[in-house]
Short mmCIF file of C-alpha atoms in Angstrom, two decimals:
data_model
loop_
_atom_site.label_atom_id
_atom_site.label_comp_id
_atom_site.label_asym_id
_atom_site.label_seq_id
_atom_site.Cartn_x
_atom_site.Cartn_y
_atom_site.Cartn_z
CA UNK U 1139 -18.95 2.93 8.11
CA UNK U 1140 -17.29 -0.65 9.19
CA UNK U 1141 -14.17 0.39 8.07
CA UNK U 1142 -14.35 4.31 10.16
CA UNK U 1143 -15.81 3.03 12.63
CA UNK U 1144 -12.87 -0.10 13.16
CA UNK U 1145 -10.00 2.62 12.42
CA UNK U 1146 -11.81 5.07 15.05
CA UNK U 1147 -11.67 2.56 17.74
CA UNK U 1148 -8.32 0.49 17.11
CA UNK U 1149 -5.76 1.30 20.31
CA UNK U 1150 -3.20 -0.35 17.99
CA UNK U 1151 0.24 1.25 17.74
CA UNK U 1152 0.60 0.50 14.29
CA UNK U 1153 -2.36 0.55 11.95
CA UNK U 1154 -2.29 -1.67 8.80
CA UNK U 1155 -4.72 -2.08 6.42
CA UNK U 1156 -4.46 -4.98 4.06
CA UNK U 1157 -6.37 -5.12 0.29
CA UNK U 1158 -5.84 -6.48 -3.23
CA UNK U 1159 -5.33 -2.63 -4.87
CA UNK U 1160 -6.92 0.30 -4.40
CA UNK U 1161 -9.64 0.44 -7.01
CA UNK U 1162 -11.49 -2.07 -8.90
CA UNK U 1163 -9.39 -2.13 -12.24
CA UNK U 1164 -6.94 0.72 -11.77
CA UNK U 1165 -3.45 0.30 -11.13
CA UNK U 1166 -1.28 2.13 -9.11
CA UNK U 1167 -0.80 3.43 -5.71
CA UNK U 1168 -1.10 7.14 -4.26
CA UNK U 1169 -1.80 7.93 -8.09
CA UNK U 1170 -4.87 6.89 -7.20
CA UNK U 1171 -5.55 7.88 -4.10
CA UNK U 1172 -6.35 11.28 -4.79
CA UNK U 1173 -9.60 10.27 -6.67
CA UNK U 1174 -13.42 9.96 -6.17
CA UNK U 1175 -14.09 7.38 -3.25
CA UNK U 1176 -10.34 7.67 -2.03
CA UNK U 1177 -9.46 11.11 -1.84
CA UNK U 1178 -11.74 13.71 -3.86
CA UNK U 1179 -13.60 14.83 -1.17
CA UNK U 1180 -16.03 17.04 -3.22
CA UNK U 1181 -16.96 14.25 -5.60
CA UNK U 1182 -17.25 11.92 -2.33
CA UNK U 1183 -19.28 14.50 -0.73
CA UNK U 1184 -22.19 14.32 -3.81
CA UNK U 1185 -22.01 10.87 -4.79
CA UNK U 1186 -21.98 9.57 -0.86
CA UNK U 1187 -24.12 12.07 0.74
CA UNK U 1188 -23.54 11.46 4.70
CA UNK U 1189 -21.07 8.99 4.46
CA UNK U 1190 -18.06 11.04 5.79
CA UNK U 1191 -14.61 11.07 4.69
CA UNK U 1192 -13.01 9.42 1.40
CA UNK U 1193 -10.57 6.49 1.99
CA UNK U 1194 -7.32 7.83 2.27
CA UNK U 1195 -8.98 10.84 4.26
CA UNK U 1196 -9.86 8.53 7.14
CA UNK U 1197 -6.71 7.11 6.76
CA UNK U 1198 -4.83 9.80 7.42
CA UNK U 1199 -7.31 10.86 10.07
CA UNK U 1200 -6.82 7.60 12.16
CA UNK U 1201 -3.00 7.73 11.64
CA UNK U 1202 -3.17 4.15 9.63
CA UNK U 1203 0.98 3.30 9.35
CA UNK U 1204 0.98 0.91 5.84
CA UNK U 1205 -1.89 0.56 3.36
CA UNK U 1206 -0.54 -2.87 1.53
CA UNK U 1207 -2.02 -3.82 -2.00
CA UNK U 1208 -1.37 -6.36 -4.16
CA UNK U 1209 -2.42 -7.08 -7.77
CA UNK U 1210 0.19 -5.44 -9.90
CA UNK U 1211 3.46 -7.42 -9.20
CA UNK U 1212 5.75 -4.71 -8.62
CA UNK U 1213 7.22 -4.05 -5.34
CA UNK U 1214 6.19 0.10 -5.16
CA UNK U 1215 7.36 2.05 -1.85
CA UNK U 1216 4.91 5.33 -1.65
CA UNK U 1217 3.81 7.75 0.94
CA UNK U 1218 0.88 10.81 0.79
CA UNK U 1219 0.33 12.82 3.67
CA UNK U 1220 1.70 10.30 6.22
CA UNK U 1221 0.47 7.20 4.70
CA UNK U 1222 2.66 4.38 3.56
CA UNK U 1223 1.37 3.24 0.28
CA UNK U 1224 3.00 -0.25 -0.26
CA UNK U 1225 2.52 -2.17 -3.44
CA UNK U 1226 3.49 -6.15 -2.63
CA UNK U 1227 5.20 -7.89 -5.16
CA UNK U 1228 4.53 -11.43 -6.53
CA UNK U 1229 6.19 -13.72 -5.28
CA UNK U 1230 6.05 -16.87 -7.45
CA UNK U 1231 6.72 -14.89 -11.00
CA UNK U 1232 10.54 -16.26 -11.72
CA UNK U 1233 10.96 -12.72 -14.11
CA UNK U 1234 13.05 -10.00 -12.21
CA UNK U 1235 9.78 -7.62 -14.14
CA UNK U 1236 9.23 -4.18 -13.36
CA UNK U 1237 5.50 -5.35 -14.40
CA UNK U 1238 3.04 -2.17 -14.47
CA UNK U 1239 5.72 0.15 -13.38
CA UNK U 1240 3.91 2.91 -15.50
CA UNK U 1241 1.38 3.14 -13.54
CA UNK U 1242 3.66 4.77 -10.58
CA UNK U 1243 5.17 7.93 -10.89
CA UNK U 1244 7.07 8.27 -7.97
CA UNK U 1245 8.34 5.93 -5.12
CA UNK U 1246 10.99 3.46 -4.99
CA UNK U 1247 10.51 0.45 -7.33
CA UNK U 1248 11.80 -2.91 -7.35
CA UNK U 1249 11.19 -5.87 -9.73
CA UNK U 1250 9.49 -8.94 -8.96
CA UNK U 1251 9.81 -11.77 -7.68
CA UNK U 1252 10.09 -11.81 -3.40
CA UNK U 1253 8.46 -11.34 -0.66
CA UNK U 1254 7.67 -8.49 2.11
CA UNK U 1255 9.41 -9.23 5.74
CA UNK U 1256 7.25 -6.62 8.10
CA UNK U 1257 8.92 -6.57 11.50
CA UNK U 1258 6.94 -4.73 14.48
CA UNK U 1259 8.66 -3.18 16.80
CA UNK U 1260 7.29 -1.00 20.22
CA UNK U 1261 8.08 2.40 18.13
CA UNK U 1262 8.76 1.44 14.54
CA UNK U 1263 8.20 -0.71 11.88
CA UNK U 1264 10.24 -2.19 9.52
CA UNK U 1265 9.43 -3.30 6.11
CA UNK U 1266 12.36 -5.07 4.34
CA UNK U 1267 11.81 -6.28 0.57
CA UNK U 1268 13.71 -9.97 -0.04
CA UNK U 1269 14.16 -10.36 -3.76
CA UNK U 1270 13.95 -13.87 -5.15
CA UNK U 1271 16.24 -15.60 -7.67
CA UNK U 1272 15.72 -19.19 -8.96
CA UNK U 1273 19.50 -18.94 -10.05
CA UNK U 1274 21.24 -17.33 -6.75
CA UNK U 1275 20.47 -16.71 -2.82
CA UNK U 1276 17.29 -14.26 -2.07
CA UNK U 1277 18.84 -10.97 -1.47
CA UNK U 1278 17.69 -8.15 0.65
CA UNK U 1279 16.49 -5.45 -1.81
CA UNK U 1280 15.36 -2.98 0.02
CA UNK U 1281 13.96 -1.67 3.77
CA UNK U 1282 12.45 1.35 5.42
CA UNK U 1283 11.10 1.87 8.49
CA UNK U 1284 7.81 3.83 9.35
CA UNK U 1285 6.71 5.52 12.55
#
């Protein structure tokens, strides 16, 4: 309800919502998003009788811009039905890893180590991945921008 009720009443331009992943001890992104408490509505509707929509539902519902997530040191770019699903990598691991890149099966992926720049502009955002290298300069990896 905290979380409905603080996406139902934000005026913000841009809606971000920040966590360490999106279930307890799965891995992935939109993969998962489509399950129980995130996104199976029926299963939602039986198990949390009067609670309303799943996660990503409400998401989508209150036009949320970037769902970040941490935890599985792989910098993942995803999106499902308007929502950015971005998967942060970690930033002190000095191994260029595609760490638990099976657990995606779409998106763009990038190795660790680096960092997220998120630039917010009037009309846009911009997410720009800086890749890390204990041996050379950081590099820019990757960007996008979202509505």
């Amino acid at each position: 309800r905290w979380f409905e009720q603080t996406l139902a009443r934000s005026t913000a331009t841009h809606r971000f919502v920040f966590t360490h992943h999106v279930l307890g001890t799965g891995r992935g992104g939109i993969e998962l998003a489509k399950g129980f408490e995130w996104g199976d509505a029926a299963a939602f509707a039986t198990r949390r009788p009067g609670w309303g929509l799943p996660i990503h539902q409400l998401m989508v519902k209150h036009g949320v811009t970037v769902f970040f997530q941490g935890h599985d040191h792989i910098f993942v770019h995803q999106e499902l039905d308007g929502v950015i699903y971005q998967t942060l990598p970690e930033p002190a691991n000095p191994n260029a890893t595609y760490e638990n890149d099976d657990a995606y099966l779409s998106g763009v992926k990038h190795p660790n180590s680096g960092h997220v720049r998120v630039e917010v502009g009037p009309s846009a955002v911009t997410v720009t991945y800086i890749h890390s290298f204990l041996d050379r300069p950081d590099e820019k990896a990757y960007s996008y921008r979202a509505r």
